Each structure stands twice: as C-alpha cells, then as structure tokens.
Tab-separated table of C-alpha atoms in Angstrom:
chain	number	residue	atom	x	y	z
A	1	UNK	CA	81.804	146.875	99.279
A	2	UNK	CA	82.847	148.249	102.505
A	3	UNK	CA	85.235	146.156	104.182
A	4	UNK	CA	86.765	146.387	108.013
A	5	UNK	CA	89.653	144.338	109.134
A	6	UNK	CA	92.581	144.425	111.474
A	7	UNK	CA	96.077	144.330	109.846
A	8	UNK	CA	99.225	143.976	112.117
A	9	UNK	CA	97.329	145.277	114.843
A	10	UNK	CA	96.239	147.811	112.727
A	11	UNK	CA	92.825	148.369	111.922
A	12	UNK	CA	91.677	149.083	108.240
A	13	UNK	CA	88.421	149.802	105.631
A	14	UNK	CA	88.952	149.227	102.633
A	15	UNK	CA	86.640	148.641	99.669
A	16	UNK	CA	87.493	146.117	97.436
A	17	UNK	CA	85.319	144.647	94.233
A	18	UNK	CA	83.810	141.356	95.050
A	19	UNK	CA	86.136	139.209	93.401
A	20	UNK	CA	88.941	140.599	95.019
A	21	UNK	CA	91.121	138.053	96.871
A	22	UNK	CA	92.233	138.434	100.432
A	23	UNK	CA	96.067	138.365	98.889
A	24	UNK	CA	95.161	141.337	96.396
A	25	UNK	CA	93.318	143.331	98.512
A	26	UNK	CA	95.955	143.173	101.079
A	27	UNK	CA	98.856	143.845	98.384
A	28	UNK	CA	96.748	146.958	96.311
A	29	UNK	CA	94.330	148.503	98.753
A	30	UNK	CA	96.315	147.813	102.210
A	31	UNK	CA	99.407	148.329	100.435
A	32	UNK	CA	101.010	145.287	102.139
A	33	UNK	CA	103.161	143.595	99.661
A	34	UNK	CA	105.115	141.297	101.548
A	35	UNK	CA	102.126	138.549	100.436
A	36	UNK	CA	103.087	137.353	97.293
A	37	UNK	CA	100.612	135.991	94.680
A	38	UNK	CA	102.246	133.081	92.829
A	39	UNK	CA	99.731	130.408	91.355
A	40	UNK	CA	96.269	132.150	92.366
A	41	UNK	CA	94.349	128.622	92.573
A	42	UNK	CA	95.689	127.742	96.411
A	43	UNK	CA	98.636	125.141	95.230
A	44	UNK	CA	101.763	127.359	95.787
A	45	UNK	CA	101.691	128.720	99.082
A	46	UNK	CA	102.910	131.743	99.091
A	47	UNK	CA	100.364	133.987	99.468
A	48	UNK	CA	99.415	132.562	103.272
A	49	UNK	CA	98.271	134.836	106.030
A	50	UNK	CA	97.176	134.499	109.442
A	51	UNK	CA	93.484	135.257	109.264
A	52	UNK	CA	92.352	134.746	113.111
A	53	UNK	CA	94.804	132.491	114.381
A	54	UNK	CA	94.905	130.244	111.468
A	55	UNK	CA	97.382	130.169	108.421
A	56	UNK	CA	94.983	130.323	105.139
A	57	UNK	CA	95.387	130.720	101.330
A	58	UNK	CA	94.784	134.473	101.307
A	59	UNK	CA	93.935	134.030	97.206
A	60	UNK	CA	91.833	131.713	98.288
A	61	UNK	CA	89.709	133.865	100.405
A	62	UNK	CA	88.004	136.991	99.457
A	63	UNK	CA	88.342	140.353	100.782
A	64	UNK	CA	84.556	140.525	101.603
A	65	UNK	CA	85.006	137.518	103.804
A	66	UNK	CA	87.622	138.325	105.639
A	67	UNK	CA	85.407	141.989	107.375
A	68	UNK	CA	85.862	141.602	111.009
A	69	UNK	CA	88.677	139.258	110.871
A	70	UNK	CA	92.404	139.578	112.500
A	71	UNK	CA	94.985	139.318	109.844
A	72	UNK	CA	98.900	138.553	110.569
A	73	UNK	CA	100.794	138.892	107.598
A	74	UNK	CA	104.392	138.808	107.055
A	75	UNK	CA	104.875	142.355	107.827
A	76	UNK	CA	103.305	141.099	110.880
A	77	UNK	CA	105.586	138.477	112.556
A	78	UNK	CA	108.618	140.693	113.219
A	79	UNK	CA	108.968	143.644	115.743
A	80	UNK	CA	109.288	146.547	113.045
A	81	UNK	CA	112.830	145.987	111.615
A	82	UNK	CA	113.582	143.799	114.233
A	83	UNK	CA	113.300	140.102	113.005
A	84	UNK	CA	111.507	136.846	114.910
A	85	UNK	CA	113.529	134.241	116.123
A	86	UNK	CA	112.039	132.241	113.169
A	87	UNK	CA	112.845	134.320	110.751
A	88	UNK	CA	116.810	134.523	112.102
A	89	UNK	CA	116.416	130.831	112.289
A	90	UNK	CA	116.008	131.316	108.723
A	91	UNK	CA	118.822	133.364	108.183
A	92	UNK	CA	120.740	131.150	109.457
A	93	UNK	CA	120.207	128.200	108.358
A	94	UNK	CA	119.962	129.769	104.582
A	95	UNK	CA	116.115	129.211	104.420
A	96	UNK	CA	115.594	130.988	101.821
A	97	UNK	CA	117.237	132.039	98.377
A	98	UNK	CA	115.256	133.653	95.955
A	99	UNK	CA	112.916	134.561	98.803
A	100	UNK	CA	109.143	134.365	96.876
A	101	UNK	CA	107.708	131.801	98.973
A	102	UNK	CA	109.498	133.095	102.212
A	103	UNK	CA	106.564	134.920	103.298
A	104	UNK	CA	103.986	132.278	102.927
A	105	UNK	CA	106.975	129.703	104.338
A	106	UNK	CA	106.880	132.138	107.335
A	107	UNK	CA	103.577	132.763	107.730
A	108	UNK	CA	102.515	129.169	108.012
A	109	UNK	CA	105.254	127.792	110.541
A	110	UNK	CA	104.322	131.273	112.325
A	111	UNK	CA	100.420	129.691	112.762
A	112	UNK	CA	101.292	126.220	113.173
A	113	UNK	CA	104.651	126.590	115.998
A	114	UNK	CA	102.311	129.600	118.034
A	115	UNK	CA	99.359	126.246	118.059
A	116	UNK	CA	101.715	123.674	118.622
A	117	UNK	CA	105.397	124.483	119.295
A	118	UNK	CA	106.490	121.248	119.670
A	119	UNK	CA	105.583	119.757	116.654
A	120	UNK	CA	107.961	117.378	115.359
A	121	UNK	CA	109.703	116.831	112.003
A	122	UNK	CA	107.312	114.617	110.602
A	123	UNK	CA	104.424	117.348	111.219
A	124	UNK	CA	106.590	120.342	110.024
A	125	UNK	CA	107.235	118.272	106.785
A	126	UNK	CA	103.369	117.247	106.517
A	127	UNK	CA	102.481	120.728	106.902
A	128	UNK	CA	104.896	122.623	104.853
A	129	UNK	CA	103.885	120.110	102.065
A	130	UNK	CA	101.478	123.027	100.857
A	131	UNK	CA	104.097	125.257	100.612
A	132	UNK	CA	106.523	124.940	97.150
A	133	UNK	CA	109.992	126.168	97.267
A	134	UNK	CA	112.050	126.229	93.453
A	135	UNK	CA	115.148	127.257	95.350
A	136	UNK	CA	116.297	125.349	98.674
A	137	UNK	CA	115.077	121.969	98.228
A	138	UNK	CA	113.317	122.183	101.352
A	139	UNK	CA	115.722	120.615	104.330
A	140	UNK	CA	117.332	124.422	105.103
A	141	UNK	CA	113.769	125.118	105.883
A	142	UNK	CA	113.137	122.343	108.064
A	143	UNK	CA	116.193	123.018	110.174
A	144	UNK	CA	115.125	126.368	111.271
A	145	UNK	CA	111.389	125.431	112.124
A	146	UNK	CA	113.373	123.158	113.813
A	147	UNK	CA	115.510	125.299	115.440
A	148	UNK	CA	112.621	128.148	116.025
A	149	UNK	CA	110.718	125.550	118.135
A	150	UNK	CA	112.444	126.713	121.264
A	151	UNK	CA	111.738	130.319	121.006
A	152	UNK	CA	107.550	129.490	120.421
A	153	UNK	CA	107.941	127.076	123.330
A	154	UNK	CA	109.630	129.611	125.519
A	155	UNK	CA	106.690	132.436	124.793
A	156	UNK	CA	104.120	129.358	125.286
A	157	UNK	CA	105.028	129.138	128.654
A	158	UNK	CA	105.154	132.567	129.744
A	159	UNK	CA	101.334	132.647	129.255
B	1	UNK	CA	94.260	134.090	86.986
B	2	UNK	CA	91.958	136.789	88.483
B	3	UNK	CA	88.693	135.692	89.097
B	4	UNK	CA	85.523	137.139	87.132
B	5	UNK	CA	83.160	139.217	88.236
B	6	UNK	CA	80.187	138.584	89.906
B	7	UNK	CA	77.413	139.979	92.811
B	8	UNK	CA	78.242	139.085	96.626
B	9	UNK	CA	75.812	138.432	99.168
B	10	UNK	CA	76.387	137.419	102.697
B	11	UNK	CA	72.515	136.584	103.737
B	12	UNK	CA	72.371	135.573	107.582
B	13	UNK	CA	69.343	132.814	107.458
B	14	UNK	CA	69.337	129.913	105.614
B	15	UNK	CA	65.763	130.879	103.857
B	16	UNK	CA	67.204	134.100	102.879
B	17	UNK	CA	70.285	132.036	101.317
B	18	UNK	CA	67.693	129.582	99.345
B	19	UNK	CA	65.675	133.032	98.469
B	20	UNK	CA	68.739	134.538	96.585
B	21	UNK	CA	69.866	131.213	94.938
B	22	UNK	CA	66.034	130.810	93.304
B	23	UNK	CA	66.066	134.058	92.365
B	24	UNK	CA	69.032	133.520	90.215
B	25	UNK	CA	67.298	130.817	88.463
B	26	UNK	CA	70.128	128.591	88.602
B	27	UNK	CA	73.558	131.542	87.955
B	28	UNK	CA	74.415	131.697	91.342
B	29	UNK	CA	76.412	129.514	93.621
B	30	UNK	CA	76.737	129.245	97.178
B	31	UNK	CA	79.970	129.233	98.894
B	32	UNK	CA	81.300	127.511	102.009
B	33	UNK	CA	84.626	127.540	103.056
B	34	UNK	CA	85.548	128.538	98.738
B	35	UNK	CA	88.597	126.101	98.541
B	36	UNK	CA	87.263	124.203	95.804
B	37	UNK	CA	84.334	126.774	93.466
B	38	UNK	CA	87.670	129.309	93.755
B	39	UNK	CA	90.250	127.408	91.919
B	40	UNK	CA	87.108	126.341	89.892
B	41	UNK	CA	86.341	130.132	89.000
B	42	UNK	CA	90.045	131.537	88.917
B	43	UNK	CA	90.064	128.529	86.161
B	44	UNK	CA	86.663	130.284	84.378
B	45	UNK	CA	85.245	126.403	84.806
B	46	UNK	CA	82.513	128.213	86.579
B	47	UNK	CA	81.663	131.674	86.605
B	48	UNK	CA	78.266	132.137	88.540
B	49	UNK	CA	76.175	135.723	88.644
B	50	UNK	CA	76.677	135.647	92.338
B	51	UNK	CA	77.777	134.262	94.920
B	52	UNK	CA	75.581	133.535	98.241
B	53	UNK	CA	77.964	133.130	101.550
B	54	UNK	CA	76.935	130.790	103.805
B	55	UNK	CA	78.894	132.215	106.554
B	56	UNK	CA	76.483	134.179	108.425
B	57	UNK	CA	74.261	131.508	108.414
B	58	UNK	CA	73.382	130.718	111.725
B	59	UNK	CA	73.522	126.486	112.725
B	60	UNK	CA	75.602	125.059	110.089
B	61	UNK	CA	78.770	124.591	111.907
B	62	UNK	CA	78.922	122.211	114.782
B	63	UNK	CA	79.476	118.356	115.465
B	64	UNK	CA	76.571	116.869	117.418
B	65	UNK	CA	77.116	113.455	118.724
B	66	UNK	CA	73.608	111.916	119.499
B	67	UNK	CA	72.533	108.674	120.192
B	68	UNK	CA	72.926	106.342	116.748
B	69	UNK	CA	74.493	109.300	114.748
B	70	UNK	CA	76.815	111.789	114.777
B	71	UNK	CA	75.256	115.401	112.541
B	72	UNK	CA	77.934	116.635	111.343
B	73	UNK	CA	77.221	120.931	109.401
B	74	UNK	CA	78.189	121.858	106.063
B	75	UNK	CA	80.165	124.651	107.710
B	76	UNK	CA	82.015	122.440	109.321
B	77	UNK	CA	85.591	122.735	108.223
B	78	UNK	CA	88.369	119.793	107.932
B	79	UNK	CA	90.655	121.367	110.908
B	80	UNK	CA	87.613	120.851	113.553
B	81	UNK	CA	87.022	117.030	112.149
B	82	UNK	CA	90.802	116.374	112.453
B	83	UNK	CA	90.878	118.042	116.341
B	84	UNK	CA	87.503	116.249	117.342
B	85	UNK	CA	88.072	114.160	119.796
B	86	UNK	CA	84.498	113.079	119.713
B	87	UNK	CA	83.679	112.183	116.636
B	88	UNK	CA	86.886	110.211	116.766
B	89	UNK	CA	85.697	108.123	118.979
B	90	UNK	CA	81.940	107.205	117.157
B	91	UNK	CA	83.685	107.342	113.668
B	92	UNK	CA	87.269	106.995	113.801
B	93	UNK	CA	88.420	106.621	110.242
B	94	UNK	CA	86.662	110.287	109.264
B	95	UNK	CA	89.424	112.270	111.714
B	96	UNK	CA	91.783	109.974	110.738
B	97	UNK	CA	91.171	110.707	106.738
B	98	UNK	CA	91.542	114.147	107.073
B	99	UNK	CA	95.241	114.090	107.000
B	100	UNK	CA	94.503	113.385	103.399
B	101	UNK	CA	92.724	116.208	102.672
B	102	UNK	CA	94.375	119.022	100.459
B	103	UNK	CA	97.134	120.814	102.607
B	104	UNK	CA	97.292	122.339	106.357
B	105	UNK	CA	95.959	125.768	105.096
B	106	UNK	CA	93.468	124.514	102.668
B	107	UNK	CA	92.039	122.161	105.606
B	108	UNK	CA	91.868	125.263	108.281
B	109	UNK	CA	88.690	126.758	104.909
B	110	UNK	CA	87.446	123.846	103.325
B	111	UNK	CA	84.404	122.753	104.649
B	112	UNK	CA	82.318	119.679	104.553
B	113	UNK	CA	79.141	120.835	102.633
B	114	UNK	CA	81.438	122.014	100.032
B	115	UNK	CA	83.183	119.317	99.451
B	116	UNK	CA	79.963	117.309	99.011
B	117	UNK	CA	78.461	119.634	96.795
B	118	UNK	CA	81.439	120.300	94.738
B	119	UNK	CA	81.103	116.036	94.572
B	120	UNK	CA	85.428	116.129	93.096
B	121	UNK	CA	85.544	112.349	92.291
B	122	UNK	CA	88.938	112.329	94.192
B	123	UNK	CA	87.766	113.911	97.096
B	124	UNK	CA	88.008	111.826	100.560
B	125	UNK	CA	85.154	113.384	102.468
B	126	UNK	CA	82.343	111.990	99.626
B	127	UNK	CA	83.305	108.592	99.575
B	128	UNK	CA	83.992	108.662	103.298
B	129	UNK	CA	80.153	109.508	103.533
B	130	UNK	CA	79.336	106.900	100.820
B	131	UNK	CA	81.211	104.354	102.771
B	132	UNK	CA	79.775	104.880	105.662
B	133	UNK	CA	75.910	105.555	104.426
B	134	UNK	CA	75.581	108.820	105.369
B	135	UNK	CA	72.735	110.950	104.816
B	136	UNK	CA	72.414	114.402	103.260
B	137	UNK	CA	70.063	116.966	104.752
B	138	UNK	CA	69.417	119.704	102.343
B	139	UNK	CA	66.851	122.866	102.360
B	140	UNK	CA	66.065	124.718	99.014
B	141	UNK	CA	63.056	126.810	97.730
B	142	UNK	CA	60.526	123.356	97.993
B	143	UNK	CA	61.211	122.468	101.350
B	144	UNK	CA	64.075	120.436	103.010
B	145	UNK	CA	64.935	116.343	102.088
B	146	UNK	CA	67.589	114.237	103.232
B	147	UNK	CA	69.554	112.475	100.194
B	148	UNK	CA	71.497	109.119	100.660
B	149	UNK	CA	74.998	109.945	100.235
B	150	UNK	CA	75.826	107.123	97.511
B	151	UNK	CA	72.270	109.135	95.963
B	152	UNK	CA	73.954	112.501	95.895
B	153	UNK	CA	76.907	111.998	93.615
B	154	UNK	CA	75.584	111.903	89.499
B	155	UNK	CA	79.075	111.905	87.715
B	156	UNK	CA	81.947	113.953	88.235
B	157	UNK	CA	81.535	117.281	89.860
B	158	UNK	CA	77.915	116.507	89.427
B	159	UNK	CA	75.115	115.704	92.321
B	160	UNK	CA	71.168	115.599	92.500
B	161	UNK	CA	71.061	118.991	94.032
B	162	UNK	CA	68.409	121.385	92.734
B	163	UNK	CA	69.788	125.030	92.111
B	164	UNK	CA	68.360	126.572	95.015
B	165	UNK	CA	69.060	123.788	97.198
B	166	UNK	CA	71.967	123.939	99.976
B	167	UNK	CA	73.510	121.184	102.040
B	168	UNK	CA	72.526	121.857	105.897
B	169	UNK	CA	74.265	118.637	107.467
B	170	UNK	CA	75.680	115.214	106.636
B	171	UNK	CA	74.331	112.550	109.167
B	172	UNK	CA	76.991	109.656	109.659
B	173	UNK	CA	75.901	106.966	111.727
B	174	UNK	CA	77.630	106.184	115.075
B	175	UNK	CA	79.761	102.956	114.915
B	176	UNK	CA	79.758	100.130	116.677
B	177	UNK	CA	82.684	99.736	119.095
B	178	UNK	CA	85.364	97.292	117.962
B	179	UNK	CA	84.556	98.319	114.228
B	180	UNK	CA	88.043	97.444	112.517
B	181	UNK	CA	89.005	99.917	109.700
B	182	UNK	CA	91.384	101.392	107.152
B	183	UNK	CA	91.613	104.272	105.253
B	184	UNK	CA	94.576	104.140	102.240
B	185	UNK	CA	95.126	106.965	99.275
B	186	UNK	CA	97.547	106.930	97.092
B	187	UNK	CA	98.803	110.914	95.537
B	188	UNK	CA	102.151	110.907	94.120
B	189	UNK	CA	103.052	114.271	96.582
B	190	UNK	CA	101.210	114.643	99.814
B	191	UNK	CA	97.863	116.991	99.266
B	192	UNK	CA	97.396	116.543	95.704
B	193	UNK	CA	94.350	114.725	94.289
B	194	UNK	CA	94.218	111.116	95.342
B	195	UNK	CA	94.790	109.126	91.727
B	196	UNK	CA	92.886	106.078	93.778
B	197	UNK	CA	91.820	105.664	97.485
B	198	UNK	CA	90.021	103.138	99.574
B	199	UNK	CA	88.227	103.285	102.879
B	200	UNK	CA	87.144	99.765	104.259
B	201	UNK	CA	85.726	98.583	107.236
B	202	UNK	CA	83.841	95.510	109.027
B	203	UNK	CA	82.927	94.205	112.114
B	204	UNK	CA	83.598	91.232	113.921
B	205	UNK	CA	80.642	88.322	115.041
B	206	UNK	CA	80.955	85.905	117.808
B	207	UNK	CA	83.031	83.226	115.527
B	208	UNK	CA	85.085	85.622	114.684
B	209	UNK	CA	83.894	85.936	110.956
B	210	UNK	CA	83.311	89.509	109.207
B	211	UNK	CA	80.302	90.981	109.045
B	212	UNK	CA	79.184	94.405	107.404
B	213	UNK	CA	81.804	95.050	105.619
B	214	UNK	CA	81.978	98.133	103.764
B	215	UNK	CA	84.778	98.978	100.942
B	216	UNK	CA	84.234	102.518	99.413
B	217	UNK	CA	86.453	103.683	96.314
B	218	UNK	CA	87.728	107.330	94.728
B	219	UNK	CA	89.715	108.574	92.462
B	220	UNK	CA	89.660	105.624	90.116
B	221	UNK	CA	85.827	106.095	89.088
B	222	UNK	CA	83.370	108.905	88.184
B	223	UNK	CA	81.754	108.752	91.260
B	224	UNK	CA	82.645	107.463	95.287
B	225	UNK	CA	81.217	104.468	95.330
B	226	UNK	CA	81.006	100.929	97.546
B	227	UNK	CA	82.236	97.893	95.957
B	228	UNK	CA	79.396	95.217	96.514
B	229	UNK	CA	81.383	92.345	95.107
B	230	UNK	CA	84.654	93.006	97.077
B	231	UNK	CA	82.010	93.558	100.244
B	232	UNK	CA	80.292	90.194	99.616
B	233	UNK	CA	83.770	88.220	99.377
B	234	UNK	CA	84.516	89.454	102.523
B	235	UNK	CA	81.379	88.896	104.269
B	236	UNK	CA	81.476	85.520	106.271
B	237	UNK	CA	84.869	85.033	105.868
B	238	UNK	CA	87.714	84.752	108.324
B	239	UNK	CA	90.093	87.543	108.628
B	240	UNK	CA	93.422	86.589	106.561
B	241	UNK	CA	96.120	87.698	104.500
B	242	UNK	CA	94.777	85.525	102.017
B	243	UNK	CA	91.246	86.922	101.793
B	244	UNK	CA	92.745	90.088	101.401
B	245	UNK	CA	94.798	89.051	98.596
B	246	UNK	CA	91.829	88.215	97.291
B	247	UNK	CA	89.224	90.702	98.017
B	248	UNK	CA	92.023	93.108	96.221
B	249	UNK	CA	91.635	90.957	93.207
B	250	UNK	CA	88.125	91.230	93.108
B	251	UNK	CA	87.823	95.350	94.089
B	252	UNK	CA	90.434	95.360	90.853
B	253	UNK	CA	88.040	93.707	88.793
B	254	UNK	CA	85.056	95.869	90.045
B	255	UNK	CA	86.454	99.160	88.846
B	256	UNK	CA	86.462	100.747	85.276
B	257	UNK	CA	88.567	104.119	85.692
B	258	UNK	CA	89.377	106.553	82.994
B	259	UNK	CA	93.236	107.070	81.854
B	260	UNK	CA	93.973	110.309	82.058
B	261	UNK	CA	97.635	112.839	82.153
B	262	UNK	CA	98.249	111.583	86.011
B	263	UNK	CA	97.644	107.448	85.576
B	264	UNK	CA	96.437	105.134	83.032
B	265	UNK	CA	93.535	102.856	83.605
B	266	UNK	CA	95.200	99.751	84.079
B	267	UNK	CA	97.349	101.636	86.110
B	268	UNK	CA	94.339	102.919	88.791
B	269	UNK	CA	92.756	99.513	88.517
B	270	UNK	CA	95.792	97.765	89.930
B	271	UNK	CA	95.988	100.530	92.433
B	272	UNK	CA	92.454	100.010	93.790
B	273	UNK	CA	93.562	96.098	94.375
B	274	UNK	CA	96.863	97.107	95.947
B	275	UNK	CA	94.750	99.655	98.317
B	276	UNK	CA	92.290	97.512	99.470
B	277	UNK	CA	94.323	94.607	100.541
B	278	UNK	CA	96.226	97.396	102.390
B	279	UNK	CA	93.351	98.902	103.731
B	280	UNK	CA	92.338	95.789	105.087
B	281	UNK	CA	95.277	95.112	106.571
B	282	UNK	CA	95.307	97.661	108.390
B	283	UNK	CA	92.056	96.887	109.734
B	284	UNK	CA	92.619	93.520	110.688
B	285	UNK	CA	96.047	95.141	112.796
C-alpha cells in the first residue's frame, strides 16, 4: 500500500503492510529509529511523533493513515547535530538517564510548548502524565520544560 | 505485540463505508480515531478481516450548535471538545470532562464515535451522553436511526449496533443556563481507566428547590447508566450538605459493581457514594 508522507521536512513513499504502525514504519521503512517502540498498546509514551502539529501515539496510528501527513520526529526537533534549547534544557537539568522514553518525552513537550509556551507546571505535569519514565522520577524533566519555556516563547513572538 | 493482519480500506462516502462493512458480513470493523480497537487488536481481543477508515468520510467531524441541541460527529476528536469554546458554553461539563480522558496524545486521535461504539464501561464520553440523554444517529445497510444513548450500551464493550451500522453524530441537548453541575472520576494515576466516576447535574426552580436532576455512573457497573433513585432523592429538595450526604448513600446502594485486579466491589460501591456527594458539591459551589 503506497504510502506518501513528509518526514523532517523530507518527503517520503514508502509501502508498508496494513497493519504496520506509524512507529514501525517510521523505524524499518524510513529508517528513523530515534522513535522507540516500548509497550505497543499507547500506555508508555515513547513512541510519540508530531503528526501535523499534534503529538500522537505513533503505534497507535497506522502507516496507511498517516499518507499526506507532516511528521516531526525526534530526529526532527534539533538543527542536524545541533541540539534545541529543550533538549539542552534536558541536558542540563539531567532529564534523562537511560534515555528510552527521551524521544517520546521530547517529542510531546516539543507539540505542546510550540501550542502553548507558557503552559504552567500543573499542565506540563497533566500532560507528561502519558509519558512513563523508569529512570528520573520525573521532576528533572519538569525543570527543563520549565526552563525551555522561554526559548518557545521567544520564537512565538517572532512570528 | 504486533498487530494481525487484515485488509485496509479508506472509502470516502459514508454509503461506500456501510457497503464494505455488509459485505464483510459482520469481520470487519470500522475505525475512527483507532485509540481504543488498536490496543484491542495489538491484544488479539479483536482481530477483524478489515478495517474500513472513516477518515475520508466527508461530514463527520464538526460541532454544530443549533437551537435546542448541540450535533456533535463521530469524527470528532477529544482535543476539539476540550478547545470548544462553544459547546462549553451550551454543555459545560462535556469540555470540562475531557481532561479525564486517556492522556494528551491519546485525546489529540480518539474520537467520539469511537468511544461510543467501543461502549468501554469506564469510558467518560458514554456516560456523559447517558447523563445527559443524548441521541445516537447511525446509518448502516437498512437505512439510518437515531438510538437513545442509555439504549446504545448492552454490557461491556457491547452496544445495539448492527454490523454494518456506523455512528454519524451524537445529539446532546443544549442546557439551560444556570444548570449547576459536577463531573468527579476517580483513577489511581491520571489517564488510566476511571475505577468509578460520576457526572451530576440539576437545575434550580423559583423556590430554590432542584429540579431535573440527572446523576450518571461508570466504571463501577457494566454499563453508563443514570441512577433514578439517587435522581428522585434529589428532586424537590433543597440544596445541602446534608442531602448530599445522603443522595451518596443512596447512589451507593443503587450500584452492584464487579471486583476485579484494580478494586473490590465494596470498594467501587463506596466510591460511587463518595463521588456523588462530591460531584454535587461541586455543583451546588
């Protein structure tokens, strides 16, 4: 099944089985492995992408339905080795250890500060509720949303 | 795990959809926004012949706010009821639920038709409609009917849909102003499945006594359902803490769940009391 998307900015056709997720299909046939696959029934997190502005479960999504669509993943939210100011905010702050559900972590606060960059603590928490961390227990995390707020509110108002 | 396999079609008119899912006699499912029927097949609790996507169908995702009711389309996805500021002002406690509803990324798919015909007994959006005596507009192979929403839901994960039928729109109507209202769920981590939840409302008459009072449970019984007794002990009465204790009390006793790994029985029972006194609280605030 002939499928069309844009990846990054880049655009792609691939042709994935019907069942294939979003989150394999962009790990096997776009060969974009920064999504990670961790429960594959849309509790863990991790495997969130940007699918046209909005952060989704990418195994909860299949490939088919995503033709046409504009995908950010994690490869995505950096400038080439160059990384966002959320993702130094990480760095940091020690946001990460192990670093599985980093790119679904990333992905999500990506969607929801670019919508809303001054959401507060309360609605950082509230969203990153769908997000599971074994490692950090969470409040590193919060601190560099926190801290990445400025740098989404900064490119907010320069358009 | 990986889901099975199955045939894909993406038909762009609704009769074309209905067409497909008769033709299947009864193996293939539709999907919506897939947040629910893909856990369900990744789990192999279903595993359909095909699946029929209803997003190229044309009409089935807007809010209309008309007159006496607000039409709400089964393509209609949680995110756009949480950001509309129109139907929160003819139904309040539906955007206000929302924040209930699974997690930020699982709200920006999951979509209102699917929710209903997946019929999860701890799902808000079906008892939401049940509360509020919605109506379900459907359209399969024999022609299109509109289902009461407390007629929809059978038993768990189980409506009165035919196989080729799909859910068009759920019709909620408009409220009057001044309703008072709660909405209270209890999960023991934010997004998981409510183990009990109560939405309540009532109006107000000229003595100041409630009126149409509405308490709607999930979670703690097969099906969302209203609570008649709870409803008539509230009916008449003056707003108090007192009634509320009470009305709790008698919501407790109207409720038979099933124990199961995440709460006993007695447990959800005592939960349903505790909920509605809070819900009505809240109202009455």
């Amino acid at each position: 099944m002939t499928v069309s998307f844009d990846v990054n900015g880049r655009k792609v056709t691939v042709d994935p089985a019907a069942r294939t997720t979003l989150a394999d299909c962009l790990r096997h046939d776009v060969g974009m492995t920064g999504t990670h696959v961790g429960c594959e029934h849309g509790v863990c997190g991790a495997c969130t992408v940007i699918v046209n502005g909005e952060a989704v479960r990418s195994c909860l999504m299949l490939a088919v339905q995503a033709d046409g669509a504009k995908i950010t993943t994690i490869e995505g939210i950096g400038a080439g080795e160059e990384l966002s100011p959320l993702q130094l905010a990480f760095k940091k702050h020690h946001g990460l250890q192990c670093g599985f559900c980093t790119p679904g972590m990333l992905t999500t606060l990506h969607a929801l500060l670019s919508q809303e960059p001054d959401a507060d603590e309360e609605r950082i928490r509230d969203v990153l509720s769908g997000n599971i961390c074994r490692c950090t227990g969470y409040i590193p995390i919060i601190e560099a949303a926190m801290e990445a707020r400025e740098a989404y509110r900064a490119k907010a108002g320069e358009s | 795990m990986k889901l099975p396999t199955f045939d894909y079609h993406a038909p762009t008119s609704l009769a074309e959809a209905v067409a497909l899912l008769a033709a299947s006699e009864g193996s293939a499912r539709p999907i919506a926004g897939g947040q629910s029927l893909m856990p369900v097949m990744a789990f192999r609790l279903a595993q359909p012949s095909a699946l029929v996507d209803l997003r190229h169908v044309p009409g089935l995702d807007s809010i209309e706010v008309l007159a006496k009711e607000v039409k709400i389309g089964a393509m209609v996805r949680w995110r756009m009821i949480e950001e509309s500021r129109e139907l929160a002002r003819v139904v309040p406690v539906l955007a206000a639920a929302m924040e209930h509803v699974a997690h930020y990324q699982i709200r920006n798919r999951g979509t209102v038709g699917g929710s209903l015909a997946h019929a999860d007994p701890a799902a808000e959006f079906p008892a939401l409609a049940v509360a509020c005596d919605a109506v379900i507009d459907v359209v399969g192979s024999k022609g299109a009917r509109a289902i009461k929403a407390a007629d929809l839901f059978t038993g768990a994960l189980e409506t009165c849909l035919a196989d080729d039928e799909i859910i068009t729109a759920v019709r909620v109507p408009v409220w009057p102003k001044r309703r008072r209202w709660g909405f209270q769920e209890f999960a023991r981590r934010r997004g998981d499945f409510a183990i009990a939840g109560i939405v309540a409302f009532y109006d107000l008459d000229q003595q100041g006594l409630i009126t149409q009072a509405h308490i709607g449970v999930f979670g703690a019984t097969d099906i969302p359902r209203r609570l008649p007794n709870a409803e008539a002990a509230l009916n008449g009465q003056e707003p108090s803490e007192a009634l509320f204790e009470t009305v709790g009390d008698v919501a407790s006793g109207e409720v038979n769940p099933q124990s199961d790994i995440h709460a006993s029985r007695d447990y959800r029972r005592s939960l349903v009391g505790t909920l509605t006194k809070r819900a009505l609280a809240q109202a009455a605030k």
